Backbone as a printed PyTorch tensor [residue, N CA C, xyz], in Angstrom:
tensor([[[106.6750, 106.2410, 104.3740],
         [106.7200, 106.5670, 103.0660],
         [107.3040, 107.6280, 102.5050]],

        [[107.2030, 108.7370, 102.0350],
         [108.2060, 109.7480, 102.1000],
         [107.9360, 110.7240, 102.8970]],

        [[108.8190, 111.5890, 102.9880],
         [108.3920, 112.6100, 104.0000],
         [107.7780, 113.3540, 103.7430]],

        [[107.0070, 113.6870, 102.8480],
         [105.6500, 114.9950, 102.7860],
         [104.6450, 114.0550, 103.1230]],

        [[104.4530, 112.9650, 102.4700],
         [103.5720, 112.2870, 102.8840],
         [103.0700, 112.0810, 104.5720]],

        [[104.4660, 111.6560, 105.2240],
         [104.4740, 111.4490, 106.4580],
         [103.9180, 112.6930, 107.1390]],

        [[104.2200, 113.9350, 106.8360],
         [104.0180, 115.0840, 107.1680],
         [102.3800, 115.4800, 107.2570]],

        [[101.9100, 115.2180, 105.4370],
         [100.3240, 115.1040, 105.6660],
         [ 99.6940, 114.1970, 106.6530]],

        [[100.1130, 112.9760, 106.9440],
         [ 99.3720, 111.8670, 107.6230],
         [ 99.2700, 112.5350, 108.8340]],

        [[100.7090, 113.2100, 109.3930],
         [100.8520, 113.6520, 110.9220],
         [ 99.7820, 114.6950, 111.1970]],

        [[ 99.7620, 115.7930, 110.0750],
         [ 98.7070, 116.6340, 110.5640],
         [ 97.3350, 115.9550, 110.2360]],

        [[ 97.1960, 115.3130, 110.0390],
         [ 95.6350, 114.5300, 110.4780],
         [ 95.3080, 113.6270, 111.3550]],

        [[ 96.6490, 112.8020, 111.7830],
         [ 96.2250, 111.8660, 112.7570],
         [ 95.8600, 112.4160, 113.8750]],

        [[ 96.5190, 113.8230, 114.4480],
         [ 95.6560, 114.1920, 115.5820],
         [ 94.1820, 114.5600, 115.7590]],

        [[ 94.2280, 114.8670, 114.5360],
         [ 92.7610, 115.7970, 114.2270],
         [ 91.6500, 114.4660, 114.3060]],

        [[ 92.0110, 113.1020, 113.6720],
         [ 91.4860, 111.8760, 113.9040],
         [ 91.3070, 111.3290, 115.0440]],

        [[ 92.6040, 111.3200, 116.0490],
         [ 92.3550, 111.3040, 117.2310],
         [ 91.1100, 111.9760, 118.0410]],

        [[ 91.3360, 113.2850, 117.7390],
         [ 90.2940, 114.1070, 118.9970],
         [ 89.0810, 114.0120, 118.2770]],

        [[ 88.7120, 113.4600, 117.0390],
         [ 87.6460, 113.2950, 116.6460],
         [ 86.7960, 111.7090, 116.9180]],

        [[ 87.8900, 110.7800, 117.1150],
         [ 87.8290, 109.5600, 117.6440],
         [ 87.3740, 109.8900, 119.3690]],

        [[ 87.8150, 110.7920, 120.0720],
         [ 87.5510, 111.0000, 121.5720],
         [ 85.9870, 111.2170, 121.7400]],

        [[ 85.6390, 112.3760, 121.0450],
         [ 84.7010, 112.9730, 121.1550],
         [ 83.6590, 112.1210, 120.2770]],

        [[ 83.3580, 111.6350, 119.5180],
         [ 82.5570, 110.8250, 118.8010],
         [ 82.4860, 108.9900, 119.3060]],

        [[ 83.5210, 108.9180, 120.0750],
         [ 83.9440, 107.5530, 120.3640],
         [ 83.6280, 106.5070, 119.3550]],

        [[ 83.8620, 106.8680, 117.8330],
         [ 84.1390, 106.0780, 116.9750],
         [ 85.6290, 106.2940, 116.2180]],

        [[ 85.8670, 105.3080, 115.2350],
         [ 86.9350, 105.2680, 114.7560],
         [ 86.9560, 106.3150, 113.4190]],

        [[ 87.5450, 107.1260, 113.3810],
         [ 87.2990, 108.0890, 112.1170],
         [ 88.8110, 108.0680, 111.0330]],

        [[ 88.7490, 107.1940, 109.7840],
         [ 89.9820, 107.0310, 109.0950],
         [ 90.3540, 108.4570, 108.5300]],

        [[ 91.8120, 108.3010, 108.6660],
         [ 92.3010, 109.4020, 108.0070],
         [ 91.7320, 109.7580, 106.4560]],

        [[ 91.4800, 110.7110, 106.3000],
         [ 91.1740, 111.6860, 104.6090],
         [ 92.4830, 110.8000, 103.7720]],

        [[ 93.7690, 110.9810, 103.9850],
         [ 94.8340, 110.7570, 103.1860],
         [ 95.7510, 109.4810, 103.5490]],

        [[ 95.8550, 108.5640, 102.4890],
         [ 96.4040, 107.4450, 102.9450],
         [ 97.0460, 107.0380, 102.1410]],

        [[ 98.4110, 106.1840, 102.3130],
         [ 99.2820, 105.6360, 101.4470],
         [ 98.4040, 104.7540, 100.7340]],

        [[ 98.7180, 104.2470,  99.3750],
         [ 97.9140, 103.5840,  98.5280],
         [ 98.5740, 102.5750,  97.9630]],

        [[100.2750, 102.3110,  98.7870],
         [100.7970, 101.1950,  98.0190],
         [100.4070, 100.0280,  98.4980]],

        [[ 99.7130,  99.6640,  99.4090],
         [ 99.7360,  98.4770,  99.9760],
         [ 97.8530,  98.2920, 100.2800]],

        [[ 97.2230,  99.3860,  99.1720],
         [ 95.6050,  99.3660,  99.6130],
         [ 95.0370,  98.5990,  97.8860]],

        [[ 94.0500,  98.4870,  98.3800],
         [ 93.3930,  97.6830,  97.0320],
         [ 91.6790,  98.1420,  97.0370]],

        [[ 91.3140,  98.3820,  96.1470],
         [ 89.9640,  99.1300,  95.8710],
         [ 88.8860,  97.9960,  96.3210]],

        [[ 89.5430,  96.9530,  96.5550],
         [ 87.7790,  95.9890,  96.7810],
         [ 87.6130,  96.5760,  98.4760]],

        [[ 88.5460,  96.8960,  99.0500],
         [ 88.6390,  97.0510, 100.4450],
         [ 87.7830,  97.9220, 101.0300]],

        [[ 87.2360,  98.9240,  99.9440],
         [ 86.2640, 100.3890,  99.7540],
         [ 85.1020,  99.9090,  99.2900]],

        [[ 84.7030,  99.2160,  98.6270],
         [ 83.6540,  98.5950,  98.1020],
         [ 82.5200,  98.8520,  98.8260]],

        [[ 81.5520,  99.5760,  98.2690],
         [ 80.1630,  99.7860,  98.8550],
         [ 80.2050, 100.5150, 100.2130]],

        [[ 81.5310, 100.8680, 100.4780],
         [ 81.8540, 101.6900, 102.1180],
         [ 82.3830, 103.2890, 101.4280]],

        [[ 83.0850, 103.7210, 100.7250],
         [ 83.8060, 104.6930, 100.4420],
         [ 83.7730, 104.8380,  99.1000]],

        [[ 83.8700, 106.4220,  98.3680],
         [ 84.3980, 106.4470,  96.9860],
         [ 86.0340, 106.8030,  97.0760]],

        [[ 86.8210, 106.0930,  96.7320],
         [ 88.6610, 106.3700,  96.8300],
         [ 88.6250, 107.5490,  95.6030]],

        [[ 89.7600, 108.3030,  96.0780],
         [ 90.0680, 109.1800,  95.0170],
         [ 91.5200, 108.6760,  95.0670]],

        [[ 91.6030, 108.4710,  94.1930],
         [ 93.4850, 108.0390,  93.8670],
         [ 94.5040, 108.9180,  93.0980]],

        [[ 95.2160, 109.5960,  93.8530],
         [ 96.0900, 110.3310,  93.1810],
         [ 97.5650, 110.0710,  93.0320]],

        [[ 97.9440, 109.7780,  91.7530],
         [ 98.9140, 109.0320,  91.1950],
         [100.1630, 110.3080,  90.8690]],

        [[101.3000, 109.8960,  91.1460],
         [102.4510, 110.8610,  90.7700],
         [103.5700, 110.1590,  90.6800]],

        [[104.5130, 110.4520,  89.9120],
         [106.0180, 109.5580,  89.4040],
         [106.8910, 110.0740,  90.6380]],

        [[106.8880, 111.1650,  91.3150],
         [107.3940, 111.3730,  92.2500],
         [106.6250, 112.4510,  93.5060]],

        [[107.2750, 112.2310,  95.0740],
         [106.5240, 113.1050,  95.7550],
         [106.6430, 114.4690,  95.4970]],

        [[107.6370, 114.9340,  94.5940],
         [108.1080, 116.1190,  94.7350],
         [107.3340, 117.0270,  93.4070]],

        [[106.4120, 116.2830,  92.6620],
         [105.6330, 116.8870,  91.6900],
         [105.0030, 117.7790,  92.2950]],

        [[104.8010, 118.7840,  91.5510],
         [104.0370, 120.1530,  92.4200],
         [102.6790, 119.6150,  91.9670]],

        [[102.2460, 119.2930,  90.7140],
         [100.6760, 118.8580,  90.5550],
         [100.5030, 118.1910,  91.9340]],

        [[101.3920, 117.1160,  92.2800],
         [100.6520, 116.2520,  93.6830],
         [100.9240, 117.1480,  94.7290]],

        [[101.6350, 118.1330,  95.1190],
         [101.8910, 119.1410,  96.3530],
         [100.2070, 119.9150,  96.0480]],

        [[ 99.8040, 120.4830,  94.9130],
         [ 98.6660, 121.2340,  94.6040],
         [ 97.5350, 120.1860,  94.6170]],

        [[ 97.4670, 118.9390,  94.3620],
         [ 96.4080, 118.2910,  94.8070],
         [ 96.0840, 117.7850,  96.3160]],

        [[ 97.3920, 117.4930,  96.7330],
         [ 97.0900, 117.3230,  98.2690],
         [ 96.6730, 118.2520,  99.4400]],

        [[ 97.0340, 119.5530,  98.6940],
         [ 96.5370, 120.8150,  99.4800],
         [ 95.4240, 121.0680,  99.2120]],

        [[ 94.3880, 121.0690,  98.0590],
         [ 93.3920, 121.0470,  97.4520],
         [ 92.3240, 120.2630,  98.4800]],

        [[ 92.9750, 118.9110,  98.4400],
         [ 92.1540, 117.8910,  98.9330],
         [ 91.9580, 118.0920, 100.5940]],

        [[ 93.0890, 118.7930, 101.4640],
         [ 93.0060, 118.7140, 102.5980],
         [ 92.3250, 119.7920, 102.9560]],

        [[ 92.2760, 121.1360, 102.3570],
         [ 91.6960, 122.3330, 102.8860],
         [ 89.9580, 121.6110, 102.7480]],

        [[ 89.6980, 120.7830, 101.9730],
         [ 88.1050, 120.6220, 101.6630],
         [ 87.7090, 119.6090, 102.5120]],

        [[ 88.4770, 118.9240, 103.4970],
         [ 88.1630, 117.6830, 103.8310],
         [ 87.3040, 117.4510, 104.3650]],

        [[ 86.6010, 118.3350, 105.1110],
         [ 85.0140, 117.9420, 105.5470],
         [ 83.8510, 117.5950, 104.4950]],

        [[ 84.0730, 118.5840, 103.1540],
         [ 82.8300, 118.0260, 102.2630],
         [ 83.3120, 116.6520, 101.7500]],

        [[ 84.7990, 116.1710, 101.7080],
         [ 85.0580, 115.0420, 101.0620],
         [ 84.4540, 113.5460, 102.0390]],

        [[ 84.7930, 114.2280, 103.4910],
         [ 83.9200, 112.7950, 104.4610],
         [ 82.8430, 113.0030, 104.4150]],

        [[ 81.8650, 114.0550, 104.2710],
         [ 80.2610, 114.3420, 103.7990],
         [ 80.2560, 112.8130, 102.4930]],

        [[ 80.8010, 112.7600, 101.5960],
         [ 80.7820, 112.2030, 100.7430],
         [ 81.3270, 110.7890, 100.5340]],

        [[ 82.0020, 110.2420, 102.0170],
         [ 82.5950, 109.0570, 101.8200],
         [ 83.6140, 109.0610, 100.9850]],

        [[ 84.6970, 109.9700, 100.9130],
         [ 85.8350, 109.9100, 100.1570],
         [ 86.7640, 109.7870, 100.8900]],

        [[ 87.6980, 108.6180, 100.5910],
         [ 89.1560, 108.8050, 101.3560],
         [ 90.0590, 108.5510, 100.5280]],

        [[ 91.2800, 109.0980, 100.1410],
         [ 92.1520, 109.5020,  99.2530],
         [ 92.9590, 108.8480,  99.0880]],

        [[ 93.6810, 108.2790,  98.4300],
         [ 94.6000, 107.1990,  98.4170],
         [ 96.0140, 107.5230,  97.6010]],

        [[ 97.3950, 107.9090,  98.0390],
         [ 98.0280, 108.0850,  97.0720],
         [ 99.2190, 107.4840,  96.8690]],

        [[ 99.6180, 107.4530,  95.7110],
         [101.1100, 106.5940,  95.2730],
         [101.8710, 107.7580,  94.4800]],

        [[102.9420, 107.3090,  95.1650],
         [104.3510, 108.4990,  94.5500],
         [105.2600, 107.5310,  94.0540]],

        [[104.9150, 106.3380,  93.8630],
         [106.3790, 105.3940,  93.7540],
         [105.5630, 104.4180,  92.4770]],

        [[106.2150, 104.9990,  91.1960],
         [106.0360, 104.2220,  89.7790],
         [107.0750, 102.6220,  90.2100]],

        [[107.9590, 102.8380,  90.7470],
         [108.8090, 101.6080,  90.8730],
         [108.1890, 100.3260,  91.4480]],

        [[107.6800, 100.6520,  92.5010],
         [106.7310,  99.5910,  93.2020],
         [105.9390,  99.0800,  92.5780]],

        [[105.1620,  99.5130,  91.7600],
         [104.3400,  98.7150,  90.9480],
         [102.9720,  98.1380,  91.5030]],

        [[102.4840,  99.0580,  92.4980],
         [101.7030,  98.6810,  93.3250],
         [100.3780,  97.9730,  92.7840]],

        [[ 99.3350,  97.6000,  93.4570],
         [ 98.1870,  97.2620,  93.0320],
         [ 97.4130,  98.0200,  92.1010]],

        [[ 97.0910,  99.2280,  92.8550],
         [ 96.6480, 100.2020,  92.2690],
         [ 97.0980, 100.7380,  91.0990]],

        [[ 98.4240, 100.6580,  91.1350],
         [ 98.9430, 101.1850,  89.4230],
         [ 98.6350, 100.1500,  88.3370]],

        [[ 98.4990,  98.9750,  88.8700],
         [ 98.3160,  97.9370,  87.9080],
         [ 96.9940,  97.8050,  87.3070]],

        [[ 95.7360,  98.0710,  88.4310],
         [ 94.5500,  98.2650,  88.0070],
         [ 94.4710,  99.5070,  87.1320]],

        [[ 94.7360, 100.8930,  87.5970],
         [ 94.3920, 102.0590,  86.7890],
         [ 95.5620, 102.6200,  86.1770]],

        [[ 96.3520, 102.0030,  85.7160],
         [ 97.2080, 102.2900,  84.5340],
         [ 97.6490, 103.8850,  84.2540]],

        [[ 98.1330, 104.7380,  85.8490],
         [ 98.3920, 106.0520,  85.3430],
         [ 99.5050, 106.2750,  84.7340]],

        [[ 99.5820, 107.1550,  83.8710],
         [100.9010, 107.8720,  83.5360],
         [101.1230, 109.3160,  83.8850]],

        [[102.2990, 109.4550,  84.7240],
         [102.7140, 110.5480,  85.2920],
         [101.4140, 111.0860,  86.3680]],

        [[101.3280, 112.1490,  86.5860],
         [100.3090, 112.6020,  87.3910],
         [ 98.9480, 112.0380,  86.8790]],

        [[ 97.7080, 111.9000,  87.8980],
         [ 96.7650, 111.6060,  87.4910],
         [ 95.7130, 111.5350,  88.7100]],

        [[ 94.8580, 111.6030,  88.6700],
         [ 93.4410, 112.0510,  89.6880],
         [ 92.6340, 111.0560,  89.5390]],

        [[ 92.1150, 109.4960,  90.1010],
         [ 90.9700, 108.7320,  89.3450],
         [ 90.4650, 108.9180,  90.5660]],

        [[ 88.6770, 109.1970,  90.2650],
         [ 87.6700, 109.4030,  91.3990],
         [ 86.7720, 107.5480,  90.6390]],

        [[ 87.0730, 107.1530,  92.1100],
         [ 86.0940, 105.6380,  91.9260],
         [ 85.0730, 105.5980,  92.5910]],

        [[ 84.0940, 104.9750,  92.3610],
         [ 82.4610, 104.9980,  92.8480],
         [ 82.5550, 103.6610,  93.9370]],

        [[ 81.8540, 103.5210,  94.6090],
         [ 81.4190, 102.7920,  95.6190],
         [ 81.2880, 101.7100,  95.2720]],

        [[ 80.7120, 101.7600,  93.6080],
         [ 80.6260, 100.1060,  93.1630],
         [ 81.9650,  99.7890,  92.5970]],

        [[ 82.9320, 100.6000,  92.8460],
         [ 84.3870,  99.8700,  92.1100],
         [ 84.8970, 100.5380,  91.2610]],

        [[ 83.9720, 101.2530,  90.0780],
         [ 83.8990, 101.5620,  88.8490],
         [ 84.6250, 102.9310,  88.6180]],

        [[ 85.5070, 103.2280,  87.4550],
         [ 86.2850, 104.5060,  87.5340],
         [ 84.9150, 105.1430,  86.9210]],

        [[ 85.2420, 106.4700,  87.6720],
         [ 84.3920, 107.6210,  87.2000],
         [ 84.5040, 108.6530,  86.5230]],

        [[ 85.8620, 109.2840,  87.0940],
         [ 86.5420, 110.3710,  86.6100],
         [ 87.9660, 109.9880,  86.4470]],

        [[ 88.8410, 110.1090,  85.0820],
         [ 90.0690, 110.4370,  85.2990],
         [ 90.2880, 111.7630,  84.6980]],

        [[ 91.5040, 112.6660,  85.8360],
         [ 92.2150, 113.6510,  85.3070],
         [ 93.7780, 113.7090,  85.2160]],

        [[ 94.2680, 114.5250,  84.1110],
         [ 95.6050, 114.8190,  84.3170],
         [ 96.0800, 115.7460,  85.1250]],

        [[ 95.1420, 116.7100,  85.8100],
         [ 95.5870, 117.8000,  86.4760],
         [ 95.0110, 117.5380,  87.6180]],

        [[ 95.3500, 118.5640,  88.5550],
         [ 94.4520, 118.8660,  89.8390],
         [ 93.0970, 119.2340,  89.7680]],

        [[ 92.6460, 119.0900,  90.9490],
         [ 90.5720, 119.2070,  90.8220],
         [ 90.7630, 119.7760,  91.9800]],

        [[ 89.7930, 120.7850,  91.8780],
         [ 89.3930, 121.2730,  93.4460],
         [ 88.5640, 120.4890,  94.3230]],

        [[ 88.0770, 120.6440,  95.1840],
         [ 87.3500, 119.8890,  96.2420],
         [ 85.6850, 120.3090,  95.9070]],

        [[ 85.6630, 121.1510,  95.1080],
         [ 84.3470, 121.9500,  94.8320],
         [ 83.9500, 120.9320,  93.4170]],

        [[ 85.2560, 121.0470,  92.5760],
         [ 84.6300, 120.2130,  91.1100],
         [ 84.4730, 118.7830,  91.5150]],

        [[ 85.0890, 118.0520,  92.4520],
         [ 84.9400, 116.4770,  92.9850],
         [ 83.5350, 116.2380,  93.6830]],

        [[ 83.2050, 117.5320,  94.2570],
         [ 81.7150, 117.2230,  95.0070],
         [ 80.7910, 117.2990,  93.9160]],

        [[ 80.9280, 118.3180,  93.2370],
         [ 79.7250, 118.1940,  92.3490],
         [ 79.5120, 116.9550,  91.3040]],

        [[ 80.7900, 116.3190,  90.9700],
         [ 80.7890, 115.2320,  90.1830],
         [ 80.3250, 114.3640,  91.0990]],

        [[ 80.7480, 114.1960,  92.2750],
         [ 80.1300, 113.0350,  93.2050],
         [ 78.5150, 113.0840,  93.0620]],

        [[ 78.3380, 114.2400,  93.6650],
         [ 76.5150, 114.7980,  93.8150],
         [ 75.7670, 114.2250,  92.7790]],

        [[ 76.5150, 114.0890,  91.2780],
         [ 75.6570, 113.7360,  90.3440],
         [ 75.1730, 112.4520,  90.2200]],

        [[ 76.1060, 111.6670,  91.0050],
         [ 75.9130, 110.0460,  90.8280],
         [ 74.8620, 109.9590,  91.5190]],

        [[ 74.0530, 108.6600,  90.9530],
         [ 72.7750, 108.3070,  91.5500],
         [ 72.7150, 107.5080,  93.3300]],

        [[ 73.8270, 107.2680,  93.3110],
         [ 74.5200, 106.4630,  94.9600],
         [ 74.2270, 107.5810,  95.9020]],

        [[ 74.5300, 108.9790,  95.3300],
         [ 74.9020, 110.0910,  96.2320],
         [ 73.7340, 110.6000,  96.2300]],

        [[ 72.8300, 110.6690,  95.3660],
         [ 71.5120, 111.2350,  95.4110],
         [ 70.3300, 110.6340,  96.3090]],

        [[ 70.8350, 109.3220,  96.3410],
         [ 69.8210, 108.3670,  97.0110],
         [ 70.4770, 108.3230,  98.4890]],

        [[ 71.6880, 108.7660,  98.3310],
         [ 72.2190, 109.0780, 100.1920],
         [ 71.5350, 110.1370, 100.7490]],

        [[ 71.8880, 111.5290, 100.0670],
         [ 71.0930, 112.5980, 100.4170],
         [ 69.5200, 112.6700, 100.6640]],

        [[ 68.9170, 111.8070, 100.0490],
         [ 67.1070, 111.6500,  99.8200],
         [ 67.1070, 110.9310, 101.5760]],

        [[ 67.8130, 109.8220, 101.4650],
         [ 67.9400, 108.9830, 102.7650],
         [ 67.9710, 109.7910, 103.9120]],

        [[ 69.0450, 110.7780, 103.9270],
         [ 69.2900, 111.6430, 105.0250],
         [ 68.2200, 112.7440, 105.3470]],

        [[ 67.7380, 112.9250, 104.3350],
         [ 66.5200, 114.0280, 104.5510],
         [ 65.3870, 113.3260, 105.1310]],

        [[ 65.0120, 111.8980, 104.9120],
         [ 63.9630, 111.3160, 105.2830],
         [ 64.2920, 110.9980, 106.4800]],

        [[ 65.2380, 110.7420, 107.3060],
         [ 65.3250, 110.3570, 108.7440],
         [ 65.7230, 111.4510, 109.6220]]])
């Protein structure tokens, strides 16, 4: 995609390969291009956080990606996958469904419903607190405690 996105993906790719060797399971990259993604592929498995921008040079986009990258462990714990779309001209499936205007952060639940829309960057702490209030997340935490 764009040079910045390639740099971000290149940063996480070696980490996921190391994790794959250590755990012998495939660890998906936290940040993925959203241009060819459909929300249905994450249904009941992940909580997509979709980051839209009109350009990969948008400072809010850079700030959001940096914040998400710094809190990757907390996001993995909550089954979050980050999808980025910085090309409005491509009119991706994500753009058609979520209809962003400029920069937008969208949190989608495991059930496929839009849970949050924000026109400015959010911290991982803010996202985590929001996710932790979901009934499905509370069940996940209880199940982990019980086992």
